[in-house]
XYZ file of N, CA, C and O in Angstrom:
488
model
N 6.245 -4.251 15.118
C 6.493 -4.029 13.705
C 6.097 -2.596 13.346
O 5.034 -2.131 13.709
N 6.942 -1.915 12.636
C 6.745 -0.491 12.362
C 5.522 -0.185 11.499
O 5.057 0.941 11.460
N 4.988 -1.184 10.822
C 3.826 -0.944 9.965
C 2.516 -0.922 10.749
O 1.519 -0.410 10.250
N 2.499 -1.463 11.955
C 1.278 -1.490 12.756
C 1.447 -0.864 14.137
O 0.462 -0.515 14.775
N 2.681 -0.721 14.581
C 2.959 -0.192 15.913
C 2.342 1.198 16.091
O 2.461 2.052 15.225
N 1.656 1.392 17.211
C 1.005 2.673 17.523
C 0.061 3.115 16.404
O 0.003 4.299 16.054
N -0.694 2.162 15.844
C -1.610 2.499 14.751
C -2.566 3.599 15.194
O -3.026 3.618 16.318
N -2.824 4.524 14.274
C -3.697 5.649 14.565
C -2.939 6.961 14.584
O -3.503 8.006 14.918
N -1.659 6.903 14.210
C -0.880 8.136 14.109
C -1.470 8.993 12.993
O -2.174 8.498 12.107
N -1.149 10.278 13.019
C -1.602 11.179 11.971
C -1.148 10.648 10.613
O 0.016 10.283 10.427
N -2.086 10.564 9.669
C -1.780 10.091 8.325
C -2.027 8.609 8.117
O -2.073 8.138 6.983
N -2.177 7.834 9.202
C -2.473 6.408 9.052
C -3.856 6.245 8.430
O -4.820 6.914 8.823
N -3.956 5.354 7.465
C -5.229 5.086 6.798
C -5.238 3.621 6.415
O -4.226 3.102 5.926
N -6.345 2.941 6.625
C -6.408 1.539 6.256
C -7.820 1.007 6.191
O -8.752 1.610 6.729
N -7.946 -0.115 5.514
C -9.236 -0.784 5.341
C -9.030 -2.281 5.502
O -8.001 -2.820 5.108
N -10.039 -2.946 6.051
C -10.010 -4.392 6.227
C -11.177 -4.977 5.449
O -12.319 -4.526 5.596
N -10.884 -5.975 4.627
C -11.923 -6.688 3.883
C -12.376 -7.893 4.699
O -11.553 -8.564 5.326
N -13.681 -8.155 4.671
C -14.229 -9.297 5.386
C -15.018 -10.176 4.424
O -15.575 -9.685 3.448
N -15.088 -11.464 4.747
C -15.922 -12.358 3.955
C -17.355 -12.306 4.495
O -17.646 -11.540 5.427
N -18.234 -13.116 3.937
C -19.651 -13.104 4.323
C -19.853 -13.472 5.793
O -20.860 -13.077 6.391
N -18.902 -14.183 6.373
C -19.005 -14.568 7.783
C -18.404 -13.519 8.720
O -18.346 -13.714 9.927
N -17.931 -12.426 8.168
C -17.360 -11.362 8.980
C -15.912 -11.592 9.377
O -15.387 -10.890 10.241
N -15.257 -12.564 8.743
C -13.852 -12.840 9.033
C -12.959 -11.942 8.190
O -13.244 -11.712 7.006
N -11.893 -11.445 8.772
C -10.947 -10.613 8.039
C -10.215 -11.473 7.004
O -9.662 -12.521 7.350
N -10.221 -11.009 5.743
C -9.577 -11.780 4.673
C -8.505 -10.978 3.938
O -7.784 -11.523 3.108
N -8.411 -9.693 4.231
C -7.392 -8.865 3.598
C -7.382 -7.479 4.204
O -8.329 -7.063 4.870
N -6.277 -6.783 3.965
C -6.175 -5.411 4.461
C -5.278 -4.602 3.548
O -4.442 -5.145 2.823
N -5.471 -3.293 3.616
C -4.607 -2.361 2.899
C -4.424 -1.146 3.805
O -5.378 -0.696 4.449
N -3.196 -0.676 3.898
C -2.892 0.446 4.780
C -1.890 1.385 4.116
O -1.169 0.988 3.200
N -1.845 2.608 4.607
C -0.745 3.516 4.291
C -0.294 4.160 5.589
O -1.080 4.374 6.506
N 1.006 4.455 5.617
C 1.602 5.063 6.796
C 2.815 5.874 6.360
O 3.539 5.482 5.453
N 3.012 6.996 7.034
C 4.190 7.826 6.777
C 5.355 7.336 7.621
O 5.177 6.952 8.777
N 6.538 7.369 7.030
C 7.764 7.023 7.729
C 8.745 8.174 7.603
O 8.585 9.048 6.760
N 9.782 8.155 8.434
C 10.803 9.204 8.403
C 12.110 8.632 7.868
O 12.297 7.416 7.825
N 13.011 9.522 7.487
C 14.299 9.082 6.952
C 15.094 8.273 7.971
O 15.821 7.352 7.605
N 14.951 8.599 9.267
C 15.703 7.865 10.277
C 15.057 6.524 10.631
O 15.705 5.666 11.225
N 13.782 6.317 10.266
C 13.088 5.042 10.478
C 12.248 4.730 9.240
O 11.024 4.705 9.299
N 12.894 4.493 8.097
C 12.139 4.280 6.857
C 11.491 2.903 6.787
O 11.931 1.956 7.446
N 10.437 2.805 5.966
C 9.842 1.509 5.651
C 10.591 0.915 4.471
O 11.519 1.529 3.927
N 10.181 -0.255 4.039
C 10.868 -0.925 2.933
C 10.678 -0.201 1.611
O 11.543 -0.242 0.743
N 9.551 0.470 1.435
C 9.279 1.194 0.193
C 9.409 2.696 0.366
O 8.745 3.469 -0.304
N 10.276 3.109 1.288
C 10.429 4.533 1.610
C 10.950 5.315 0.411
O 11.905 4.922 -0.242
N 10.270 6.438 0.126
C 10.680 7.368 -0.926
C 10.978 8.728 -0.314
O 11.963 9.368 -0.642
N 10.099 9.164 0.592
C 10.203 10.477 1.217
C 9.297 10.508 2.441
O 8.289 9.799 2.485
N 9.626 11.360 3.391
C 8.766 11.505 4.565
C 7.432 12.158 4.201
O 6.500 12.148 4.991
N 7.337 12.691 2.984
C 6.104 13.325 2.499
C 5.212 12.347 1.731
O 4.122 12.717 1.308
N 5.694 11.125 1.513
C 4.962 10.131 0.715
C 4.650 8.923 1.599
O 5.564 8.255 2.072
N 3.357 8.626 1.816
C 3.026 7.456 2.631
C 3.337 6.161 1.881
O 3.354 6.118 0.652
N 3.580 5.119 2.667
C 3.902 3.811 2.097
C 2.728 2.853 2.259
O 2.146 2.742 3.332
N 2.411 2.165 1.185
C 1.302 1.232 1.143
C 1.735 -0.158 1.574
O 2.830 -0.607 1.237
N 0.870 -0.832 2.289
C 1.049 -2.237 2.632
C -0.262 -2.957 2.396
O -1.334 -2.428 2.694
N -0.200 -4.140 1.806
C -1.424 -4.895 1.530
C -1.184 -6.375 1.761
O -0.104 -6.890 1.461
N -2.195 -7.048 2.287
C -2.132 -8.490 2.497
C -3.516 -9.073 2.242
O -4.521 -8.510 2.682
N -3.542 -10.192 1.522
C -4.793 -10.897 1.236
C -4.549 -12.378 1.499
O -3.534 -12.933 1.047
N -5.462 -13.009 2.216
C -5.315 -14.442 2.471
C -5.263 -15.187 1.141
O -6.002 -14.854 0.208
N -4.408 -16.206 1.043
C -4.238 -16.931 -0.227
C -5.539 -17.409 -0.872
O -5.700 -17.319 -2.088
N -6.487 -17.877 -0.090
C -7.736 -18.402 -0.648
C -8.588 -17.333 -1.329
O -9.494 -17.654 -2.105
N -8.287 -16.057 -1.075
C -9.093 -14.970 -1.627
C -8.372 -14.177 -2.714
O -8.887 -13.185 -3.213
N -7.183 -14.603 -3.077
C -6.422 -13.913 -4.121
C -6.977 -14.261 -5.496
O -7.572 -15.310 -5.697
N -6.778 -13.343 -6.440
C -7.208 -13.583 -7.808
C -8.702 -13.430 -8.028
O -9.231 -13.863 -9.044
N -9.390 -12.790 -7.093
C -10.843 -12.627 -7.188
C -11.264 -11.155 -7.231
O -12.434 -10.835 -7.061
N -10.307 -10.253 -7.426
C -10.627 -8.836 -7.511
C -10.561 -8.085 -6.196
O -10.788 -6.876 -6.154
N -10.242 -8.772 -5.123
C -10.192 -8.124 -3.816
C -9.077 -7.084 -3.754
O -9.268 -5.992 -3.213
N -7.921 -7.394 -4.329
C -6.815 -6.435 -4.345
C -7.194 -5.155 -5.068
O -6.917 -4.052 -4.590
N -7.861 -5.289 -6.197
C -8.310 -4.105 -6.947
C -9.318 -3.296 -6.146
O -9.255 -2.068 -6.113
N -10.242 -3.989 -5.493
C -11.248 -3.293 -4.686
C -10.599 -2.539 -3.530
O -10.959 -1.380 -3.248
N -9.638 -3.169 -2.868
C -8.933 -2.502 -1.770
C -8.137 -1.301 -2.282
O -8.133 -0.240 -1.651
N -7.488 -1.460 -3.429
C -6.714 -0.347 -4.005
C -7.633 0.825 -4.350
O -7.298 1.981 -4.066
N -8.773 0.558 -4.950
C -9.722 1.634 -5.299
C -10.166 2.379 -4.050
O -10.226 3.607 -4.031
N -10.512 1.624 -3.010
C -10.957 2.231 -1.752
C -9.842 3.088 -1.144
O -10.078 4.216 -0.714
N -8.613 2.560 -1.144
C -7.498 3.304 -0.574
C -7.203 4.565 -1.377
O -7.014 5.639 -0.806
N -7.177 4.453 -2.692
C -6.897 5.628 -3.519
C -7.966 6.699 -3.312
O -7.653 7.885 -3.288
N -9.231 6.298 -3.141
C -10.295 7.271 -2.864
C -10.040 7.960 -1.526
O -10.176 9.187 -1.407
N -9.661 7.195 -0.513
C -9.364 7.767 0.801
C -8.168 8.697 0.769
O -8.182 9.772 1.384
N -7.121 8.311 0.040
C -5.946 9.174 -0.095
C -6.300 10.465 -0.811
O -5.849 11.549 -0.428
N -7.111 10.359 -1.843
C -7.537 11.542 -2.591
C -8.314 12.502 -1.696
O -8.081 13.710 -1.719
N -9.209 11.955 -0.870
C -9.985 12.781 0.068
C -9.066 13.507 1.037
O -9.368 14.620 1.467
N -7.954 12.903 1.399
C -7.006 13.514 2.332
C -6.024 14.450 1.630
O -5.195 15.072 2.285
N -6.109 14.537 0.303
C -5.214 15.419 -0.438
C -3.823 14.853 -0.644
O -2.889 15.594 -0.965
N -3.662 13.547 -0.475
C -2.365 12.899 -0.681
C -2.130 12.783 -2.188
O -3.004 12.347 -2.924
N -0.944 13.193 -2.629
C -0.647 13.206 -4.062
C 0.042 11.952 -4.561
O -0.177 11.536 -5.698
N 0.927 11.355 -3.732
C 1.686 10.184 -4.168
C 1.719 9.138 -3.066
O 1.578 9.462 -1.896
N 1.930 7.896 -3.474
C 2.035 6.787 -2.531
C 3.102 5.828 -3.050
O 3.262 5.673 -4.261
N 3.848 5.214 -2.118
C 4.915 4.289 -2.514
C 4.653 2.912 -1.921
O 3.775 2.732 -1.077
N 5.453 1.948 -2.367
C 5.371 0.597 -1.831
C 6.639 -0.165 -2.173
O 7.448 0.292 -2.986
N 6.774 -1.324 -1.576
C 7.874 -2.235 -1.864
C 7.252 -3.568 -2.234
O 6.309 -4.021 -1.579
N 7.776 -4.197 -3.290
C 7.221 -5.474 -3.735
C 8.349 -6.381 -4.221
O 9.328 -5.913 -4.794
N 8.186 -7.660 -3.993
C 9.117 -8.660 -4.500
C 8.857 -8.803 -5.997
O 7.722 -9.081 -6.396
N 9.869 -8.627 -6.845
C 9.650 -8.718 -8.288
C 9.161 -10.094 -8.734
O 8.561 -10.215 -9.806
N 9.356 -11.122 -7.918
C 8.865 -12.457 -8.247
C 7.363 -12.606 -7.994
O 6.759 -13.596 -8.411
N 6.761 -11.649 -7.311
C 5.322 -11.669 -7.057
C 4.631 -10.992 -8.247
O 4.176 -9.848 -8.169
N 4.562 -11.716 -9.361
C 4.063 -11.156 -10.621
C 2.642 -10.618 -10.516
O 2.329 -9.578 -11.096
N 1.774 -11.303 -9.777
C 0.390 -10.854 -9.650
C 0.319 -9.501 -8.955
O -0.424 -8.605 -9.373
N 1.099 -9.332 -7.896
C 1.102 -8.056 -7.170
C 1.687 -6.954 -8.035
O 1.130 -5.851 -8.097
N 2.795 -7.231 -8.711
C 3.410 -6.222 -9.580
C 2.418 -5.771 -10.646
O 2.255 -4.568 -10.899
N 1.714 -6.714 -11.251
C 0.726 -6.392 -12.291
C -0.407 -5.525 -11.723
O -0.830 -4.547 -12.346
N -0.883 -5.877 -10.550
C -1.929 -5.087 -9.892
C -1.454 -3.663 -9.658
O -2.136 -2.698 -9.998
N -0.268 -3.522 -9.097
C 0.254 -2.192 -8.804
C 0.452 -1.384 -10.081
O 0.141 -0.189 -10.124
N 0.924 -2.010 -11.133
C 1.110 -1.304 -12.396
C -0.224 -0.818 -12.949
O -0.310 0.277 -13.508
N -1.285 -1.598 -12.779
C -2.624 -1.164 -13.230
C -3.071 0.100 -12.503
O -3.890 0.862 -13.018
N -2.560 0.310 -11.305
C -2.912 1.499 -10.533
C -1.876 2.612 -10.684
O -1.868 3.562 -9.917
N -1.030 2.493 -11.688
C -0.108 3.573 -12.026
C 1.235 3.542 -11.323
O 2.019 4.480 -11.456
N 1.521 2.487 -10.576
C 2.816 2.406 -9.904
C 3.918 2.132 -10.916
O 3.756 1.310 -11.818
N 5.024 2.835 -10.735
C 6.200 2.658 -11.578
C 7.419 2.445 -10.677
O 7.525 3.049 -9.611
N 8.319 1.580 -11.120
C 9.532 1.307 -10.355
C 10.389 2.561 -10.275
O 10.595 3.248 -11.276
N 10.871 2.861 -9.062
C 11.751 4.018 -8.860
C 13.056 3.617 -8.189
O 13.911 4.465 -7.965
N 13.207 2.334 -7.879
C 14.446 1.884 -7.262
C 14.362 0.446 -6.817
O 13.308 -0.187 -6.906
N 15.497 -0.069 -6.360
C 15.571 -1.420 -5.818
C 16.318 -1.385 -4.503
O 17.303 -0.669 -4.366
N 15.823 -2.142 -3.536
C 16.481 -2.280 -2.245
C 16.532 -3.773 -1.958
O 15.491 -4.403 -1.793
N 17.721 -4.323 -1.953
C 17.853 -5.759 -1.722
C 17.138 -6.535 -2.808
O 17.416 -6.363 -3.988
N 16.180 -7.355 -2.406
C 15.425 -8.164 -3.363
C 14.045 -7.581 -3.647
O 13.162 -8.280 -4.126
N 13.841 -6.304 -3.352
C 12.539 -5.671 -3.554
C 12.629 -4.481 -4.493
O 13.642 -3.792 -4.553
N 11.530 -4.250 -5.186
C 11.398 -3.079 -6.045
C 10.604 -2.030 -5.277
O 9.573 -2.338 -4.673
N 11.072 -0.803 -5.274
C 10.318 0.315 -4.712
C 9.541 0.938 -5.855
O 10.101 1.222 -6.920
N 8.241 1.121 -5.650
C 7.370 1.677 -6.688
C 6.662 2.914 -6.150
O 6.436 3.046 -4.946
N 6.277 3.794 -7.063
C 5.622 5.063 -6.719
C 4.489 5.318 -7.686
O 4.611 5.029 -8.887
N 3.369 5.845 -7.173
C 2.229 6.187 -8.025
C 1.665 7.537 -7.613
O 1.766 7.951 -6.460
N 1.049 8.217 -8.578
C 0.286 9.428 -8.311
C -1.144 9.018 -7.990
O -1.731 8.222 -8.714
N -1.687 9.545 -6.920
C -3.017 9.155 -6.456
C -4.079 9.588 -7.454
O -4.957 8.803 -7.809
N -4.039 10.833 -7.906
C -5.020 11.324 -8.869
C -4.410 11.346 -10.259
O -4.098 12.377 -10.804
N -4.253 10.155 -10.809
C -3.658 10.065 -12.138
C -4.725 10.278 -13.192
O -5.890 9.952 -12.988
N -4.304 10.816 -14.309
C -5.262 11.120 -15.387
C -5.720 9.847 -16.050
O -5.071 8.866 -16.103
């Protein structure tokens, strides 16, 4: 899968959330893609694409917000200005979370919305 294959390429950044027992319960990553091998939320080869997953039992508890804050801090440290993603418009909770972090719809591909945010938003 292109989102994890050869992880550790230049620009790859990610965090894994664990529960009290040390089990992985969620993750958030960004990765750069090229025009000839774009991701689902591809905007530009200069804009990394975000991917996030949280186990169902841990959703709705603030973990997504915590992961987003951590990722945005890491992107800011790296001097990244914008980040994109792809989301199913029927996933209302995810769309709401992304909008809270400044993501705005910039297009549609199939059944997904492509969104873009500025990392250091005012």
